[in-house]
Amino acid sequence: MTAADPAPMSRGDRRRSLVRLGRAYARNRAGVAAACLLLATVGAAVAAPLFVGAADLSAVHAPGAPLRPPSARFPLGTDGYGRSMLAVTVWGARISLAVGLLATVVSVGIGALVGICAGHFRGWTETVLMRVTDWFLVLPTLVLAAALASVLPPGTATVVVAIGVTSWATTARLVRAQTLTVEARPYIERARALGGDHWHVTTRHVLPNVAPLVLAQTTLTVSGAILAESTLAFLGLGDPTAVSWGTTLQLARQVGAVSAGDWWVLLPPGLAIAGVCLAFTVCGRALEAVLNPRLAGRR
């Protein structure tokens, strides 16, 4: 370790830092409520196979009659196939959350890599990367994702790739700006003077300082990825064999639930999408305020 390197944090220091972060987050009531909603949704999605069987999701051997209003047997009614809307909504959380999280990992990973490289190497590398980033920023993300999903084989992996590779530009811009700020600090110059190479500077100095921004951006990106997945599925560009909130809304449109006034087919998946996206956004804003105390007074 050179003189320019910060002293490594011990396990006790990390534990105390996490405790302080948790206490600061707990003071944000909206963030705590949103986190509880997300935990409940994830818990229901994980536990779905325990009370939702294959017959409950089958379009051929559905347990009820199509488009029946809520009743004692089906608290949220049935969809166009006769499946319980409660079972379909709970099971749909598995696909929608999984696609949203995986697409966010791809998007934030690409954006963080491009942003750090552009902010660190500068010169022609920064010019090329930023021009590509500007190109993705100008194009409508959803239109580009729909075009990509339409030319690739249908499936969940296609939706993840389509959303992930078209929504990273905003993250790249934010990470680049943070990287430029870090690179201007005196200890970066000292590290280079003492022989630190590109890998040392980016991994030991830049990445730890950019990580909080990336973490906050991740929670904010998930909501957009879930909404994009639901939109692509609603347009028929998702996995036709998967049960998600988007495919549930697509089936409601196909059977004419909107014109017929069958609200119970539209309301559960619609509220689930809105609630989860709002919860991720609130969690992201709360986490951003905790990691950057200067923002706390502006909220």
Coordinates of C-alpha atoms in Angstrom, one line a residue:
M1 CA 0.0 0.0 0.0
T2 CA 1.4 3.4 -1.0
A3 CA 1.2 6.6 0.9
A4 CA -1.6 7.8 -1.3
D5 CA -3.8 4.9 -0.5
P6 CA -6.5 5.3 2.1
A7 CA -6.3 3.0 5.1
P8 CA -8.5 0.0 4.5
M9 CA -11.6 -0.2 6.6
S10 CA -11.9 -3.0 9.2
R11 CA -14.9 -5.2 9.6
G12 CA -15.9 -3.1 12.6
D13 CA -15.7 0.1 10.6
R14 CA -17.8 -1.4 7.9
R15 CA -20.4 -2.6 10.4
R16 CA -20.6 0.8 12.0
S17 CA -20.9 2.5 8.7
L18 CA -23.8 0.2 7.7
V19 CA -25.5 0.8 11.0
R20 CA -25.3 4.5 10.5
L21 CA -26.6 4.1 7.0
G22 CA -29.5 2.0 8.3
R23 CA -30.4 4.5 11.0
A24 CA -30.3 7.4 8.6
Y25 CA -32.6 5.5 6.2
A26 CA -34.9 4.5 9.0
R27 CA -35.6 8.2 9.6
N28 CA -37.1 8.5 6.2
R29 CA -40.7 7.3 6.7
A30 CA -41.6 7.2 3.0
G31 CA -38.5 5.2 2.3
V32 CA -39.3 2.7 5.1
A33 CA -42.9 2.3 3.9
A34 CA -41.7 1.7 0.3
A35 CA -39.1 -0.8 1.5
C36 CA -41.8 -2.7 3.4
L37 CA -44.0 -2.8 0.3
L38 CA -41.1 -4.1 -1.8
L39 CA -40.2 -6.8 0.8
A40 CA -43.9 -7.9 0.9
T41 CA -44.0 -8.1 -2.9
V42 CA -40.7 -10.0 -3.1
G43 CA -41.9 -12.4 -0.3
A44 CA -45.1 -13.1 -2.1
A45 CA -43.3 -13.7 -5.4
V46 CA -40.8 -16.1 -3.7
A47 CA -43.6 -18.0 -1.9
A48 CA -45.9 -18.1 -4.9
P49 CA -45.1 -21.8 -5.9
L50 CA -46.3 -22.8 -2.4
F51 CA -49.9 -21.9 -3.1
V52 CA -50.1 -21.4 -6.9
G53 CA -50.2 -24.6 -8.8
A54 CA -49.8 -25.4 -12.5
A55 CA -53.5 -25.7 -12.9
D56 CA -54.1 -22.2 -11.6
L57 CA -51.9 -20.8 -14.4
S58 CA -53.1 -23.2 -17.2
A59 CA -55.1 -21.6 -20.0
V60 CA -56.6 -25.0 -20.9
H61 CA -57.4 -26.4 -17.4
A62 CA -58.3 -23.1 -15.7
P63 CA -60.2 -23.6 -12.4
G64 CA -63.0 -21.1 -13.2
A65 CA -65.1 -19.5 -15.9
P66 CA -63.7 -16.7 -17.9
L67 CA -64.2 -13.1 -16.8
R68 CA -66.1 -13.7 -13.6
P69 CA -66.3 -10.8 -11.1
P70 CA -64.8 -11.1 -7.6
S71 CA -66.4 -13.8 -5.4
A72 CA -65.6 -15.9 -2.4
R73 CA -63.7 -18.5 -4.4
F74 CA -61.9 -15.9 -6.6
P75 CA -61.4 -12.7 -4.5
L76 CA -60.1 -10.8 -7.5
G77 CA -62.2 -12.5 -10.1
T78 CA -61.0 -14.5 -13.1
D79 CA -59.2 -13.5 -16.4
G80 CA -60.1 -14.3 -20.0
Y81 CA -59.0 -17.9 -19.5
G82 CA -60.8 -18.5 -16.2
R83 CA -57.7 -18.2 -14.1
S84 CA -57.8 -16.6 -10.7
M85 CA -56.6 -13.0 -11.0
L86 CA -55.1 -13.3 -7.5
A87 CA -52.9 -16.2 -8.5
V88 CA -52.0 -14.6 -11.9
T89 CA -51.0 -11.3 -10.2
V90 CA -48.9 -12.9 -7.5
W91 CA -47.2 -15.2 -10.0
G92 CA -46.7 -12.4 -12.5
A93 CA -44.6 -10.6 -9.8
R94 CA -41.9 -13.3 -10.3
I95 CA -41.4 -12.6 -14.0
S96 CA -41.8 -8.8 -13.8
L97 CA -39.5 -8.4 -10.8
A98 CA -36.9 -10.8 -12.2
V99 CA -36.8 -9.1 -15.6
G100 CA -36.7 -5.7 -14.0
L101 CA -33.8 -6.6 -11.7
L102 CA -31.8 -8.4 -14.4
A103 CA -32.3 -5.7 -16.9
T104 CA -31.2 -3.1 -14.3
V105 CA -28.0 -5.1 -13.6
V106 CA -27.2 -5.1 -17.4
S107 CA -28.1 -1.4 -17.8
V108 CA -26.3 -0.1 -14.7
G109 CA -23.3 -2.4 -15.4
I110 CA -22.9 -1.0 -19.0
G111 CA -23.5 2.6 -17.8
A112 CA -21.1 2.4 -15.0
L113 CA -18.4 0.9 -17.2
V114 CA -18.8 3.4 -19.9
G115 CA -19.0 6.3 -17.5
I116 CA -15.9 5.3 -15.6
C117 CA -13.9 4.7 -18.8
A118 CA -15.0 8.0 -20.3
G119 CA -14.2 10.0 -17.2
H120 CA -10.9 8.3 -16.5
F121 CA -9.2 7.9 -19.9
R122 CA -10.4 11.2 -21.5
G123 CA -9.2 12.1 -25.0
W124 CA -10.5 10.2 -27.9
T125 CA -11.9 7.5 -25.7
E126 CA -14.1 9.9 -23.9
T127 CA -15.2 11.5 -27.2
V128 CA -16.2 8.2 -28.8
L129 CA -18.0 6.9 -25.7
M130 CA -19.9 10.1 -25.1
R131 CA -21.0 10.3 -28.7
V132 CA -22.4 6.8 -28.5
T133 CA -24.0 7.7 -25.2
D134 CA -25.6 10.8 -26.7
W135 CA -27.0 8.7 -29.6
F136 CA -28.7 6.4 -27.1
L137 CA -30.0 9.4 -25.1
V138 CA -31.6 10.9 -28.2
L139 CA -33.4 7.8 -29.3
P140 CA -36.6 6.9 -27.5
T141 CA -35.6 4.0 -25.2
L142 CA -38.9 2.2 -25.4
V143 CA -39.0 2.4 -29.2
L144 CA -35.4 1.1 -29.4
A145 CA -36.1 -1.7 -27.0
A146 CA -39.3 -2.7 -28.9
A147 CA -37.3 -2.8 -32.2
L148 CA -34.6 -4.9 -30.6
A149 CA -37.1 -7.3 -29.0
S150 CA -38.9 -7.7 -32.3
V151 CA -35.9 -8.9 -34.2
L152 CA -34.6 -11.3 -31.5
P153 CA -36.2 -14.7 -30.6
P154 CA -39.1 -14.2 -28.2
G155 CA -38.3 -15.0 -24.6
T156 CA -37.5 -13.5 -21.2
A157 CA -33.8 -13.3 -22.0
T158 CA -34.6 -11.2 -25.0
V159 CA -36.6 -8.7 -23.0
V160 CA -33.8 -8.4 -20.4
V161 CA -31.2 -7.7 -23.2
A162 CA -33.5 -5.3 -25.0
I163 CA -34.2 -3.2 -21.9
G164 CA -30.6 -3.4 -20.5
V165 CA -28.7 -2.4 -23.7
T166 CA -31.0 0.5 -24.4
S167 CA -31.4 2.2 -21.0
W168 CA -27.8 2.6 -19.8
A169 CA -27.0 6.1 -21.2
T170 CA -28.4 8.1 -18.3
T171 CA -26.3 6.1 -15.8
A172 CA -23.2 6.6 -18.0
R173 CA -23.7 10.4 -18.0
L174 CA -24.1 10.5 -14.2
V175 CA -21.1 8.1 -13.5
R176 CA -18.9 10.1 -15.9
A177 CA -19.7 13.3 -14.1
Q178 CA -18.9 11.7 -10.7
T179 CA -15.7 10.2 -12.1
L180 CA -14.5 13.6 -13.3
T181 CA -15.1 15.0 -9.8
V182 CA -13.1 12.2 -8.2
E183 CA -10.3 12.4 -10.7
A184 CA -9.8 16.1 -9.9
R185 CA -9.0 15.4 -6.2
P186 CA -5.4 15.7 -5.0
Y187 CA -5.0 12.1 -3.8
I188 CA -5.6 10.8 -7.4
E189 CA -2.6 12.9 -8.6
R190 CA -0.5 11.6 -5.7
A191 CA -1.5 8.0 -6.5
R192 CA -0.4 8.5 -10.1
A193 CA 2.9 10.1 -9.0
L194 CA 3.6 7.1 -6.8
G195 CA 3.2 4.7 -9.7
G196 CA -0.4 3.9 -9.6
D197 CA -1.7 2.5 -13.0
H198 CA -5.1 2.8 -14.5
W199 CA -6.4 -0.3 -12.8
H200 CA -5.2 0.8 -9.4
V201 CA -6.7 4.3 -9.7
T202 CA -10.1 3.1 -11.0
T203 CA -10.6 0.2 -8.6
R204 CA -9.1 1.7 -5.5
H205 CA -10.1 5.3 -5.7
V206 CA -12.7 6.0 -8.5
L207 CA -15.0 2.9 -8.1
P208 CA -15.5 3.2 -4.2
N209 CA -16.5 6.9 -4.6
V210 CA -18.8 6.2 -7.6
A211 CA -20.4 3.1 -5.9
P212 CA -23.0 5.1 -3.8
L213 CA -24.2 6.9 -6.9
V214 CA -24.4 3.6 -8.8
L215 CA -26.4 2.0 -5.9
A216 CA -28.9 4.9 -5.8
Q217 CA -29.2 4.9 -9.6
T218 CA -29.9 1.1 -9.5
T219 CA -33.0 1.5 -7.4
L220 CA -34.2 4.2 -9.6
T221 CA -33.6 2.2 -12.8
V222 CA -35.5 -0.9 -11.6
S223 CA -38.9 1.0 -11.8
G224 CA -38.2 2.0 -15.4
A225 CA -37.1 -1.5 -16.3
I226 CA -40.3 -3.1 -14.8
L227 CA -42.5 -0.5 -16.6
A228 CA -40.6 -1.2 -19.8
E229 CA -41.1 -5.0 -19.4
S230 CA -44.8 -4.5 -18.8
T231 CA -45.1 -2.3 -21.9
L232 CA -43.2 -4.7 -24.1
A233 CA -45.3 -7.6 -22.9
F234 CA -48.5 -5.6 -23.4
L235 CA -47.4 -5.0 -27.0
G236 CA -46.9 -8.7 -27.5
L237 CA -43.0 -8.5 -27.6
G238 CA -42.4 -10.4 -24.4
D239 CA -42.3 -14.1 -23.7
P240 CA -45.8 -15.4 -24.8
T241 CA -45.5 -18.4 -22.4
A242 CA -44.6 -16.4 -19.3
V243 CA -47.2 -15.0 -16.9
S244 CA -46.3 -11.5 -16.0
W245 CA -48.2 -8.3 -15.3
G246 CA -47.7 -7.1 -18.8
T247 CA -49.0 -10.3 -20.4
T248 CA -52.0 -10.2 -18.1
L249 CA -52.9 -6.7 -19.3
Q250 CA -52.3 -7.8 -22.9
L251 CA -54.9 -10.6 -22.4
A252 CA -57.3 -8.1 -20.9
R253 CA -57.0 -6.0 -24.0
Q254 CA -57.5 -9.0 -26.3
V255 CA -60.7 -10.2 -24.6
G256 CA -62.1 -6.6 -24.6
A257 CA -62.1 -6.1 -20.8
V258 CA -61.8 -2.4 -21.2
S259 CA -64.9 -1.9 -23.4
A260 CA -66.8 -4.5 -21.4
G261 CA -66.1 -2.8 -18.0
D262 CA -64.4 -5.8 -16.5
W263 CA -62.3 -3.7 -14.2
W264 CA -61.1 -6.7 -12.0
V265 CA -59.0 -7.9 -15.0
L266 CA -57.2 -4.6 -15.3
L267 CA -56.9 -3.3 -11.7
P268 CA -54.7 -5.9 -10.0
P269 CA -51.8 -5.9 -12.5
G270 CA -52.1 -2.2 -13.1
L271 CA -52.0 -1.4 -9.4
A272 CA -49.1 -3.9 -8.9
I273 CA -47.0 -2.2 -11.6
A274 CA -47.8 1.3 -10.3
G275 CA -47.2 0.4 -6.6
V276 CA -43.9 -1.5 -7.2
C277 CA -42.5 1.2 -9.6
L278 CA -43.4 3.9 -7.1
A279 CA -41.9 2.0 -4.2
F280 CA -38.6 1.5 -6.1
T281 CA -38.5 5.2 -6.9
V282 CA -39.2 6.3 -3.3
C283 CA -36.5 3.9 -2.1
G284 CA -34.0 5.3 -4.6
R285 CA -34.7 8.9 -3.6
A286 CA -34.4 8.0 0.1
L287 CA -31.2 6.2 -0.4
E288 CA -29.8 9.0 -2.6
A289 CA -30.6 11.5 0.2
V290 CA -28.9 9.2 2.8
L291 CA -25.7 8.7 0.7
N292 CA -25.6 12.4 -0.3
P293 CA -26.7 14.5 2.8
R294 CA -26.6 17.7 0.8
L295 CA -29.8 16.5 -0.9
A296 CA -31.7 15.9 2.3
G297 CA -32.5 19.6 2.8
R298 CA -34.0 19.9 -0.7
R299 CA -36.6 17.2 -0.2

